[in-house]
Short mmCIF file of C-alpha atoms in Angstrom, two decimals:
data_model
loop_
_atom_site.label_atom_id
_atom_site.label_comp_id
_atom_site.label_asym_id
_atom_site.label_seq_id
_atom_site.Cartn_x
_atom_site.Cartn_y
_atom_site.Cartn_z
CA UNK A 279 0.00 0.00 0.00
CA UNK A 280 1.68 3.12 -0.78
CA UNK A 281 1.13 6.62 1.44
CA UNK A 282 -0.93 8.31 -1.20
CA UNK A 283 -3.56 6.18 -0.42
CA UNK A 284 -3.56 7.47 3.43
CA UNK A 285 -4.42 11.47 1.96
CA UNK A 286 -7.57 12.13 3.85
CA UNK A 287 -7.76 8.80 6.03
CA UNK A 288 -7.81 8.96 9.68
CA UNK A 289 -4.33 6.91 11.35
CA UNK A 290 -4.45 6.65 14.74
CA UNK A 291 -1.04 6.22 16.48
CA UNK A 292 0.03 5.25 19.94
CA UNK A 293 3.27 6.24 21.46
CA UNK A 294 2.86 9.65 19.24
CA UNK A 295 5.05 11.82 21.27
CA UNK A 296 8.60 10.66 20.83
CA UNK A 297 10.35 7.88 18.85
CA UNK A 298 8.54 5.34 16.48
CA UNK A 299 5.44 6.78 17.33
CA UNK A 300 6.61 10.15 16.45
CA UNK A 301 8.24 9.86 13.11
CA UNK A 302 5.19 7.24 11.90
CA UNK A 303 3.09 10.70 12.87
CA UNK A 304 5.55 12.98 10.59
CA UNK A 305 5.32 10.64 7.48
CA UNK A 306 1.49 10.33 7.94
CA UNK A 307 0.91 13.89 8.22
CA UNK A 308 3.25 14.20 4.78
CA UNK A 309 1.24 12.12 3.43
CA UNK A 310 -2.44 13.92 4.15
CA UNK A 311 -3.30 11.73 6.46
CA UNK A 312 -5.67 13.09 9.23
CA UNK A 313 -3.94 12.06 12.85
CA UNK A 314 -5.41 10.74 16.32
CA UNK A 315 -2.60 10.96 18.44
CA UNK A 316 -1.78 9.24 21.89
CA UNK A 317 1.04 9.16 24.29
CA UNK A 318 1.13 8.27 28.38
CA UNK A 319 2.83 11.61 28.82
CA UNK A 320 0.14 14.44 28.11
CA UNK A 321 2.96 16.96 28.24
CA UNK A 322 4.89 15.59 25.53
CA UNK A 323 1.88 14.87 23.17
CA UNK A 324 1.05 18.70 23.08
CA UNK A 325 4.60 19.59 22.32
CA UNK A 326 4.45 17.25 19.57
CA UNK A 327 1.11 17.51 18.41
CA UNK A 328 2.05 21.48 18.17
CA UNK A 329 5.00 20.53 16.77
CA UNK A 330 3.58 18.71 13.82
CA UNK A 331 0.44 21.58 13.41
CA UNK A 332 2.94 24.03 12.74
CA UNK A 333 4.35 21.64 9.91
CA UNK A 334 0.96 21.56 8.29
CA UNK A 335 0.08 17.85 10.19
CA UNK A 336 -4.19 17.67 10.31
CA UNK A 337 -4.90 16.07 13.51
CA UNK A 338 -7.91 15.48 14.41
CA UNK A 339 -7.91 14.70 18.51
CA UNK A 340 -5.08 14.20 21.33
CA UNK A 341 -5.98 11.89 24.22
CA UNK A 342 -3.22 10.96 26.84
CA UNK A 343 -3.80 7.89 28.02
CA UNK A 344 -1.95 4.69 29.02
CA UNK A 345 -2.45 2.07 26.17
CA UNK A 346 -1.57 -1.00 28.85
CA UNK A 347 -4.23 0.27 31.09
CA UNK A 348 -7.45 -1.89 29.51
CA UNK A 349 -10.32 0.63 31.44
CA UNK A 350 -8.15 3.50 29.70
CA UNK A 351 -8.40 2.33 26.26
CA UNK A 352 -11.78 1.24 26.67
CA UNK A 353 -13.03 4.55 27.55
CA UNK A 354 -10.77 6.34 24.95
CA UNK A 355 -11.97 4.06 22.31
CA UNK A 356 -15.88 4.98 24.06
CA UNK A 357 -14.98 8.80 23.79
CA UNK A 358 -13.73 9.08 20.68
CA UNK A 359 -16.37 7.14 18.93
CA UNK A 360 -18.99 9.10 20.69
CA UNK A 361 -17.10 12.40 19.65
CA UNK A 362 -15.89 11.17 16.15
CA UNK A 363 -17.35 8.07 14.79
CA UNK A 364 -15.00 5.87 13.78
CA UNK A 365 -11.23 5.93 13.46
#
């Protein structure tokens, strides 16, 4: 699958504030993808979040939350389909 077909598609990635996480978020957003970004350190996440809006990312939501705690992905998954629809 090539990143042109991502332009437009919501990508939702975990661990968006440093690392991995981070630069999968930087070639998504080059690629016109819309971006749901999380990260266990809410600090972090807006720095890079603002980060990649000043580049031109399109993100769509930030939630902090830690992805190994099952109640917090369960009521991220909850909010954001209640806020958003689907990812």
């Amino acid at each position: 699958m090539s990143f042109r077909s991502f332009a437009g598609k919501r990508i939702l990635i975990t661990g968006a504030a440093s690392g991995i996480g981070r630069a999968l978020a930087e070639v998504a957003a080059r690629h016109n993808a819309v971006l749901i970004l999380t990260d266990i350190d809410a600090h972090r996440l807006n720095v890079a979040a603002s980060e990649l809006r000043q580049s031109g990312a399109d993100i769509l939501a930030t939630h902090p939350f830690d992805v190994s705690d099952h109640d917090a992905v369960q009521a991220f998954a909850t909010r954001f389909h209640d806020d958003h629809g689907s990812v």
